[in-house]
XYZ file of C-alpha atoms in Angstrom:
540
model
C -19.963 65.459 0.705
C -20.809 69.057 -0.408
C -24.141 67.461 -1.978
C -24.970 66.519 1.608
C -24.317 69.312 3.299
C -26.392 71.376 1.123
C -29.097 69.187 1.102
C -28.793 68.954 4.599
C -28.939 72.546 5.397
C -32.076 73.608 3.028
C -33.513 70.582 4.628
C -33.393 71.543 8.569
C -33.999 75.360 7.274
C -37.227 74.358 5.920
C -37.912 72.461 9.254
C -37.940 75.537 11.415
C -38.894 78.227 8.775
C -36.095 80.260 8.923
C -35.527 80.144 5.049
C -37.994 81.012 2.155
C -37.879 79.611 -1.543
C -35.833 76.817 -0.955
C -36.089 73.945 -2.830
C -38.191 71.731 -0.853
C -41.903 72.581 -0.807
C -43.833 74.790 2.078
C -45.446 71.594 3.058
C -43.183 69.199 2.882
C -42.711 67.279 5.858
C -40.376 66.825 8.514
C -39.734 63.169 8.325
C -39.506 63.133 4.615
C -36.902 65.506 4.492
C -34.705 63.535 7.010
C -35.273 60.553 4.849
C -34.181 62.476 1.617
C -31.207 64.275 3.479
C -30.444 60.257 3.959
C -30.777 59.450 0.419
C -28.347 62.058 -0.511
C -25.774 60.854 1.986
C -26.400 56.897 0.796
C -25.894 57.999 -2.923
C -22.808 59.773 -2.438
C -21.518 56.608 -0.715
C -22.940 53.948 -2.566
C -22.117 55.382 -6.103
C -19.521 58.018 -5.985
C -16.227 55.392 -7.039
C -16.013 52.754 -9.408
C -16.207 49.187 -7.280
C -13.691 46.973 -6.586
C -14.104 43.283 -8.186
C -13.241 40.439 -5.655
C -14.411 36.821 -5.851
C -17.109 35.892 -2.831
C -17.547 32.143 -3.496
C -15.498 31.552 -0.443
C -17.403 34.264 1.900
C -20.894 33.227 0.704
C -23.513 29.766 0.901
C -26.133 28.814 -0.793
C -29.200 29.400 1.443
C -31.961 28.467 -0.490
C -32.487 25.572 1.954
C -32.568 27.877 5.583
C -35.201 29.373 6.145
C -35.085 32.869 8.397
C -37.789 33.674 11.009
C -37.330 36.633 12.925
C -38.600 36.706 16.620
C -42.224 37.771 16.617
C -42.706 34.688 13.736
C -44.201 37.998 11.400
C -41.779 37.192 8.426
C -39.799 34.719 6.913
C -37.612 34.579 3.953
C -35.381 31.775 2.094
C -32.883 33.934 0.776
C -30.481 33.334 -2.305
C -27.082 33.876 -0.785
C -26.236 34.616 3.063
C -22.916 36.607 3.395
C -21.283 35.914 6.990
C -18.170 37.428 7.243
C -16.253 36.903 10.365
C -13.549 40.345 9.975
C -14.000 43.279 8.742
C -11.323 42.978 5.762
C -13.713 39.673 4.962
C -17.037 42.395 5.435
C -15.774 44.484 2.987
C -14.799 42.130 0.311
C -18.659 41.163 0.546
C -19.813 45.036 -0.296
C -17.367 45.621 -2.731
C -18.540 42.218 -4.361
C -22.135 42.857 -4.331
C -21.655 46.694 -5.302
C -19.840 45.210 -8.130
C -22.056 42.661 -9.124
C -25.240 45.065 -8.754
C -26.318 42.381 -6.323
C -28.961 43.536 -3.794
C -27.967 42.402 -0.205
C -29.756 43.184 3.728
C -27.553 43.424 6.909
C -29.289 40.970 9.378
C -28.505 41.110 13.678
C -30.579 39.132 16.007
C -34.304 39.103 13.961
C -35.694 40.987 16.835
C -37.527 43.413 14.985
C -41.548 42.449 14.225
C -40.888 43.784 10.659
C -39.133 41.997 7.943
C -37.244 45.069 6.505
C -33.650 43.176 6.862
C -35.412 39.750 5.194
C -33.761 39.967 1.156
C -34.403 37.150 -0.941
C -31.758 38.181 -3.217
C -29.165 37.942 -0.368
C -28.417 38.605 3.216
C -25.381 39.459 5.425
C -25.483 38.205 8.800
C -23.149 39.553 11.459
C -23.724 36.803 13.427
C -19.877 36.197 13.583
C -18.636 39.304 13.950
C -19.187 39.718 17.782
C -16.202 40.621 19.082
C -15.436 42.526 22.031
C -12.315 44.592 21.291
C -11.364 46.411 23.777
C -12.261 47.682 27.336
C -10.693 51.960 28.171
C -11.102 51.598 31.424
C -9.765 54.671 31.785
C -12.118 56.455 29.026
C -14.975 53.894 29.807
C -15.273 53.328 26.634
C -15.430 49.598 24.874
C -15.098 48.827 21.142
C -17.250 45.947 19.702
C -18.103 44.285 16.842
C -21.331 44.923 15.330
C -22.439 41.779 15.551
C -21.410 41.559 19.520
C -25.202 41.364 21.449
C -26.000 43.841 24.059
C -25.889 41.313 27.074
C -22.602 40.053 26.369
C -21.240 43.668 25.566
C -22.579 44.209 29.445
C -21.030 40.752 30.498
C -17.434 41.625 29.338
C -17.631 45.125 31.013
C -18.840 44.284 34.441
C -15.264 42.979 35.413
C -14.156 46.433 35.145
C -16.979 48.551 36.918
C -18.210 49.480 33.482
C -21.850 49.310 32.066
C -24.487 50.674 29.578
C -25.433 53.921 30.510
C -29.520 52.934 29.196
C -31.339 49.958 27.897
C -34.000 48.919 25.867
C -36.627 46.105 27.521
C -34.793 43.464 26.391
C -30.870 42.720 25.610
C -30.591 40.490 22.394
C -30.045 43.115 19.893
C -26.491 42.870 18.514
C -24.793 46.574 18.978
C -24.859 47.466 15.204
C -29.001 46.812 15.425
C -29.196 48.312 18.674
C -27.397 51.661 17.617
C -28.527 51.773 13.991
C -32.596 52.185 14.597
C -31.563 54.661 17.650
C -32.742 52.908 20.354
C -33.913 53.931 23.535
C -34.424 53.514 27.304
C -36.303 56.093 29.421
C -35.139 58.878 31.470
C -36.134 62.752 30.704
C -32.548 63.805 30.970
C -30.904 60.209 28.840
C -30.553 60.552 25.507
C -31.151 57.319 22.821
C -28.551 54.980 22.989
C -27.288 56.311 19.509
C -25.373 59.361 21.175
C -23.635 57.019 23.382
C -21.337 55.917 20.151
C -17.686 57.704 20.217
C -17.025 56.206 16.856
C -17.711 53.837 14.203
C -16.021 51.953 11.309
C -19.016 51.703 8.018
C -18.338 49.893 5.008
C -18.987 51.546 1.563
C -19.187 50.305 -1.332
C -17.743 53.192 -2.943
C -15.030 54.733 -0.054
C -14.273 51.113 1.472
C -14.205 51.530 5.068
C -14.613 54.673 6.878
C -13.469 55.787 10.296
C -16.452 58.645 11.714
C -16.445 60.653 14.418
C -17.011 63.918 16.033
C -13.382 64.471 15.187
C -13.424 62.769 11.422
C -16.069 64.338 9.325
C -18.518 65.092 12.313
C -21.397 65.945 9.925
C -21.653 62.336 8.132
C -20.736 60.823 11.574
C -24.078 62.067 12.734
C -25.821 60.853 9.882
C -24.548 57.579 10.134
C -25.335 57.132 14.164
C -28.442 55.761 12.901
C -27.983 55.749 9.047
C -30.827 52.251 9.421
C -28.076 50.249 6.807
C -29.230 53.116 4.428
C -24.977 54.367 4.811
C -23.044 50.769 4.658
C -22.781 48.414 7.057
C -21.804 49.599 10.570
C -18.357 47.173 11.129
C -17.132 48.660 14.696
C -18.367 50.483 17.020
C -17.000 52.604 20.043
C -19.264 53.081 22.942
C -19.125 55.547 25.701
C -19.722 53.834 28.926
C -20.933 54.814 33.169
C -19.670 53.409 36.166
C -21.726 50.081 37.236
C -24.312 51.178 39.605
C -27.401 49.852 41.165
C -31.073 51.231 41.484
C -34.065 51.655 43.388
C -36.957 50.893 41.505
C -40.507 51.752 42.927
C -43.779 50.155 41.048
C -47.048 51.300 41.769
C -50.321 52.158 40.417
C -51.982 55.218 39.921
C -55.423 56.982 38.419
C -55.204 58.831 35.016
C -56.189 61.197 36.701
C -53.418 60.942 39.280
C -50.811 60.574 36.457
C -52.096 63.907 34.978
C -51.752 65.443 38.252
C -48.442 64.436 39.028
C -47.067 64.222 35.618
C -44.025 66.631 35.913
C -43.511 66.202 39.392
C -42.374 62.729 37.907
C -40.416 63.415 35.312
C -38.138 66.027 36.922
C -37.579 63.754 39.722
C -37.049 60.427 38.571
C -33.787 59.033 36.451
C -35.830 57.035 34.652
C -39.615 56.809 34.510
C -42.274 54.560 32.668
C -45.874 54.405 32.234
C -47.990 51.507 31.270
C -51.505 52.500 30.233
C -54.307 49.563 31.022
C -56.564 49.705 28.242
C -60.990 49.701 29.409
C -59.613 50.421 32.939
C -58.376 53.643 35.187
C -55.134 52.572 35.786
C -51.395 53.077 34.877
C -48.805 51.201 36.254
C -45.798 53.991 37.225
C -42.121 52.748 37.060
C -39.372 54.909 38.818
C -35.470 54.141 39.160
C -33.305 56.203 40.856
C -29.670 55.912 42.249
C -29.123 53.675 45.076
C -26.414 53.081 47.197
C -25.881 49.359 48.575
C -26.942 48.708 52.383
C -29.342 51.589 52.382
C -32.573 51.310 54.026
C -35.644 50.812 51.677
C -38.397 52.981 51.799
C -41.147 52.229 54.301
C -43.551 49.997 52.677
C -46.081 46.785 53.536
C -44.507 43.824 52.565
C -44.207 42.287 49.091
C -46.992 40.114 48.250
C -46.347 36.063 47.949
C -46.143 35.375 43.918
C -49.302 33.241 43.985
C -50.951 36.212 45.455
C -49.655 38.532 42.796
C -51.036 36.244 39.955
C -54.167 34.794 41.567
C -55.971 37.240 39.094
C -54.610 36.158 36.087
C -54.895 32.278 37.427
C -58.392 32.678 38.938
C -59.845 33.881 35.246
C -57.900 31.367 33.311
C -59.001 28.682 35.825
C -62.472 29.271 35.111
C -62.211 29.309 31.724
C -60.236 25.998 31.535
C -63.429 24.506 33.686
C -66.191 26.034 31.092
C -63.254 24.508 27.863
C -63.510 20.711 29.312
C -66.842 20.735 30.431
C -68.295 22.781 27.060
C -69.294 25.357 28.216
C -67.480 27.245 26.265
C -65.933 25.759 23.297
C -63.031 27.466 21.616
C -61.441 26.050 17.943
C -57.863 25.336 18.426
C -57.624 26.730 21.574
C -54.661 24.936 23.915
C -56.455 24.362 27.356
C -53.584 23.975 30.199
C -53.567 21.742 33.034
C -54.200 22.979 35.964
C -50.990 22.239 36.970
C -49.527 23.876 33.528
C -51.857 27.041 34.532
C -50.051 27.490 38.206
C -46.479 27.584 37.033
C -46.968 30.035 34.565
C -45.642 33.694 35.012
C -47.727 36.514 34.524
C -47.128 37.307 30.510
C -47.377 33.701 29.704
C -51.036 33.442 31.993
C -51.755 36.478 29.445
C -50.675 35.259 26.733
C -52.681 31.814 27.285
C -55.702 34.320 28.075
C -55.462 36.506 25.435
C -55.707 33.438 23.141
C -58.803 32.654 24.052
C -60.405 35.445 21.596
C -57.887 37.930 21.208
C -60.463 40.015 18.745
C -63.391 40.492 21.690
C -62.750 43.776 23.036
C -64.888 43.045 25.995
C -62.726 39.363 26.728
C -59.595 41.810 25.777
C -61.009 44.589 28.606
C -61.301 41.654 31.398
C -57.974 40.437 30.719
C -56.537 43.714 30.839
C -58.583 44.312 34.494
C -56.874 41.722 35.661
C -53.804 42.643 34.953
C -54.662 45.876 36.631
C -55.251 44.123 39.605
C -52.066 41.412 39.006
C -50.035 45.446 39.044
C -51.661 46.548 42.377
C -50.333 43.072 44.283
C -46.834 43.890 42.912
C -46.115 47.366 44.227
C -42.994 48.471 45.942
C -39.487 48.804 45.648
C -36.383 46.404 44.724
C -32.928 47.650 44.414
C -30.795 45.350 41.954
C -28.075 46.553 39.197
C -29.311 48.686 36.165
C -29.267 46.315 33.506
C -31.476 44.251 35.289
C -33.741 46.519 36.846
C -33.812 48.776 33.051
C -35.129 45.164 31.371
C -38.513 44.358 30.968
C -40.292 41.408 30.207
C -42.653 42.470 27.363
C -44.266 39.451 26.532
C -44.416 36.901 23.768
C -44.792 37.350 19.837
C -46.091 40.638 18.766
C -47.084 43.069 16.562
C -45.527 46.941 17.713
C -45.962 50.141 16.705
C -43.896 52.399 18.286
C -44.308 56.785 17.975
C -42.180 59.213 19.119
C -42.714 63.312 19.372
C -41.628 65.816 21.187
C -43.483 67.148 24.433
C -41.592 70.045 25.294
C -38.350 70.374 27.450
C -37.332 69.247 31.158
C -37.985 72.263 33.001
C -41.154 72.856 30.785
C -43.369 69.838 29.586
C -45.800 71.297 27.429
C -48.544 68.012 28.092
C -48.231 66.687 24.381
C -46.943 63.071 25.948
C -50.326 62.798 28.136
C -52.777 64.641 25.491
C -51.602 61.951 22.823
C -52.269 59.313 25.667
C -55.824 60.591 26.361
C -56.366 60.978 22.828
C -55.343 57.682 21.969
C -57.367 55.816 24.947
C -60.494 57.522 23.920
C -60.162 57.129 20.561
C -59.415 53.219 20.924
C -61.704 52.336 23.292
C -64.736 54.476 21.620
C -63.657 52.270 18.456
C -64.065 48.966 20.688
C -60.502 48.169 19.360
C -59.119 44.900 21.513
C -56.147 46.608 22.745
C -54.300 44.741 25.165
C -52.169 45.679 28.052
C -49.801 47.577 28.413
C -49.363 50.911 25.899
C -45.996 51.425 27.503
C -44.662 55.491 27.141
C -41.325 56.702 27.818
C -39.069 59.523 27.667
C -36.068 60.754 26.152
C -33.591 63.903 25.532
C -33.087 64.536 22.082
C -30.000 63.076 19.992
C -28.118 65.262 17.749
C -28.213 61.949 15.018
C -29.891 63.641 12.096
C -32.238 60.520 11.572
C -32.818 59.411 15.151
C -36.610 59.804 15.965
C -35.880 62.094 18.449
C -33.833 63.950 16.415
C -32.238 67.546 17.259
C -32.024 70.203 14.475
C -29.244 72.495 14.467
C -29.587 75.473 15.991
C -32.410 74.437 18.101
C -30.495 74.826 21.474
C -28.914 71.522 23.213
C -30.456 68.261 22.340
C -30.532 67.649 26.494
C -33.205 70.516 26.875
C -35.372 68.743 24.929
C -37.822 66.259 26.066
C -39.340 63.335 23.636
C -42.073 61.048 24.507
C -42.170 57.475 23.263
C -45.584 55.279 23.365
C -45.148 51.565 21.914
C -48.896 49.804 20.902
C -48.470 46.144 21.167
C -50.968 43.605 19.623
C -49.752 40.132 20.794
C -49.376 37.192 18.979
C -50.519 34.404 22.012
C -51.341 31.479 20.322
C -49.476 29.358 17.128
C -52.909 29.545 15.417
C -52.345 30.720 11.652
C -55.621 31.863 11.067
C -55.641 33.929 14.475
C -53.015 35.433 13.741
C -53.547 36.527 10.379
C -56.498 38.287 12.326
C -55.163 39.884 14.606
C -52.796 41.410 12.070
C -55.363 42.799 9.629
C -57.570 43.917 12.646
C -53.936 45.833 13.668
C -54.303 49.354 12.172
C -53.571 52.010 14.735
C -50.825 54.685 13.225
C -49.569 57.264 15.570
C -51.922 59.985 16.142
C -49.860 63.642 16.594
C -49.080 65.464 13.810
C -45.339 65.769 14.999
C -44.869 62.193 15.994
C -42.765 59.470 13.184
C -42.707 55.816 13.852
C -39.710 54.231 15.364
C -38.044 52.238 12.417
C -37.255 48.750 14.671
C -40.646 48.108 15.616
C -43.351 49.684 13.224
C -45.127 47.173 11.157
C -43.991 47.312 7.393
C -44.044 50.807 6.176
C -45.834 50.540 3.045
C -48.996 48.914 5.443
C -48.740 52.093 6.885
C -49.152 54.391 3.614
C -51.501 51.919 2.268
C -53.750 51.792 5.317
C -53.526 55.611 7.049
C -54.486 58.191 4.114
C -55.114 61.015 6.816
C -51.437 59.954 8.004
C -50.182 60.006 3.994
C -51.983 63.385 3.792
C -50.154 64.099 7.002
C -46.738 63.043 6.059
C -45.840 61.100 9.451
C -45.545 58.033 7.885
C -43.093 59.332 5.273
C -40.036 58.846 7.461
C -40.227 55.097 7.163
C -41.531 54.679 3.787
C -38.630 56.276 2.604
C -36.027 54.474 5.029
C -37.589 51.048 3.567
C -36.936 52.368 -0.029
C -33.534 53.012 0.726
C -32.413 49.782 2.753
């Protein structure tokens, strides 16, 4: 791996200037540079050894006739051949196979991502059936799993022994190799992404079969591989460091921008974990705190929780009187569903926005009074609940969607430097002076770096520890709401908002396809932000 290593080094010594006439160019950027330091590692394991022949009729079915949707409904493919091994001795039969036969396949988990980078028409490999759970070290609190083995179940199978996840993303369908790969995240200032949270990993090669990383075993391409994005081999095993089960205290409530600028770092140093939701065309921003909490303590004083038809009489009330205006003409809509009145009352709140949003998801103004009333569905559910952390840590983030998700670094702990809320002004302002029909919310959350050479909020060497540092997510949703093809065709070409900070690179999972990206942004191309996952697609 000397090829690596070297490229490695002149890579992250370019990053932080400490080197002159290297061989990468004064302005080349950041992101590019991880994703070439990638490359290097991929083609050292992808074409280093002659491949082993084996026959794959009997690990491989036709599947011209299935046809793969992922979650947000964005993509679909009918690929050639789907691979599905069920062991890892099966997994790497199928590499060795399609390494041989020059064969081009995709690793597929759960589909969850809004972009169709693991869709192949050539071929796929699903993990679907390799979700194991291996093992629980209770002792360690650690638990080995299959890649294929989803989030919730891993949490299932290690509540028995007081054992959870130390973070989460909103939801918990990912399978572990998907959810580790892309370097996922929760929130929490001092947490890091759930990629530094793996012990160690078994990846299939095509050219070194399967390889056992670690800190221990060849530390260097163990941190490359954290979140190699399938760019490595195919993640078989994982080992995951695990906390004690514990519960929280979350508090919701709803402040000014102004009050969130004000209080900004109070909140972060104080709070475990810590959210944001910015309301588009209004002054609010819902705040979401967890902290420990120990069962049979006293809440915090507060007025009591409001009833639930209370809480979503604003999102009923508006979607009441528009159903009125739909029957009676008033205001006629192509396509649009119109629910019963009954339908309309035992909805929850992202399905009453969802039906709302539908109405004309492209009017920024019909956008901006959806959004208010959401602001005022937020006020009538302030306060605290206690509950377990993988509950609490989840959140409902509505139906099918387009995301873009940035992340760049705003400083450390002890010293924010304000990039995270100056990239939120920046981006309100610029998106409602555009009239853009942003909907709610623009969720932001935080991080501490990982020492994963590809992970977004990725650590260079010699930088100091990766916990000092603090990185700021923000994740731009454009919802899907209705089944509507023309709508949503739409609302994806009117969906062209890039990340705005020179330092910030999309998050892999849920950017829109890559190549959009360079072929929509040229200030971003000119930039080099959007170079990271432009060369991560080329790669996978």
């Amino acid at each position: 791996m000397h090829l690596l290593a070297d490229l490695f080094a002149k890579a992250r010594n370019r990053f932080t200037g400490d080197i002159q006439g290297s061989c990468l160019p004064k302005t080349f950027p950041k992101a590019a540079g991880f994703a070439l330091v990638g490359a290097a590692a991929a083609y050292q394991l992808w074409a280093t050894a002659p491949a082993q022949t084996v026959c794959q009729e009997a690990l491989c079915e036709t599947a011209d006739e299935q046809e793969f949707v992922n979650w947000s409904a964005t993509h679909k493919v009918r690929p050639r051949q789907l691979f599905q091994p069920e062991t890892v001795h099966e997994l790497q039969q199928v590499v060795a196979s399609c390494h041989a036969s020059g064969q081009r396949i995709r690793v597929v988990g759960s589909g969850l991502s809004p972009n169709g980078m693991a869709f192949c028409p050539e071929g796929m490999l699903s993990t679907a059936l390799l979700d194991k759970i291996i093992s629980v070290d209770k002792d360690k609190q650690q638990v080995t799993v299959q890649a294929g083995a989803r989030v919730q179940e891993v949490v299932d199978a290690l509540r028995p022994h007081g054992l959870t996840l130390q973070n989460f993303a909103s939801i918990r369908e990912q399978t572990m190799g998907g959810f580790t790969q892309v370097g996922s995240h929760g929130s929490g200032a001092t947490i890091p992404p759930v990629d530094e949270q793996v012990v160690s990993m078994k990846l299939v090669t095509p050219a070194r079969g399967c390889l056992e990383l670690s800190k221990e075993k060849d530390p260097e391409l163990f941190r490359m591989a954290r979140v190699g994005l399938g760019c490595l081999g195919v993640v078989a095993e994982l080992t995951i460091q695990c906390v004690p089960s514990h519960q929280l205290l979350q508090h919701t409530l709803v402040m000014t921008r102004r009050q969130v600028h004000q209080q900004h770092k109070q909140l972060l140093q104080a709070n475990r974990h810590l959210r944001y939701m910015w309301l588009p065309y209004t002054d609010a921003v819902v705040v979401v705190t967890c902290n420990a909490y120990k069962e049979g303590e006293a809440l915090p004083a507060c007025p009591p929780p409001a009833s639930p038809d209370h809480q979503l009489a604003p999102f009923r009330e508006l979607l009441h009187s528009l159903c009125g205006k739909l029957r009676q003409g008033v205001a006629p809509q192509e396509d649009l569903p119109g629910p019963t009145l009954e339908a309309v009352d035992r909805m929850s709140g992202t399905e009453l926005r969802d039906h709302l949003l539908a109405i004309d998801p492209l009017d920024h103004l019909w956008v901006a009074r959806v959004n208010q009333a959401e602001a005022e569905w937020w006020k009538r559910c302030e306060g605290y609940q206690q509950g377990w952390s993988d509950w609490l840590l989840g959140f409902d983030c509505g139906g099918q969607q387009w995301v873009l998700e940035a992340c760049f670094p705003a400083g450390t702990v002890k010293e924010p430097n304000g990039a995270d809320l100056q990239y939120m002004e920046d981006l309100m302002r610029e998106l409602e002076a555009a009239r853009i029909p942003a909907p709610s919310p623009i969720e932001q959350r935080w991080t501490c770096g990982s020492a994963s050479h590809m992970s977004p909020a990725g650590v260079a060497s010699g930088q100091g520890d990766c916990q000092e540092h603090l990185f700021s997510w923000v994740g731009i949703i454009m919802y899907l709401p209705s089944d509507n093809d023309r709508q949503r065709a739409a609302i994806t070409k009117r969906y062209v908002f890039a990340p705005q900070a020179r330092t910030a690179v999309e998050h892999m999972c849920v950017c829109r396809h890559p190549l959009c990206c360079m072929r929509r942004h040229g200030s971003m191309q000119q930039t080099g932000q959007v170079m990271l996952p432009i060369l991560w697609a080329l790669m996978l």
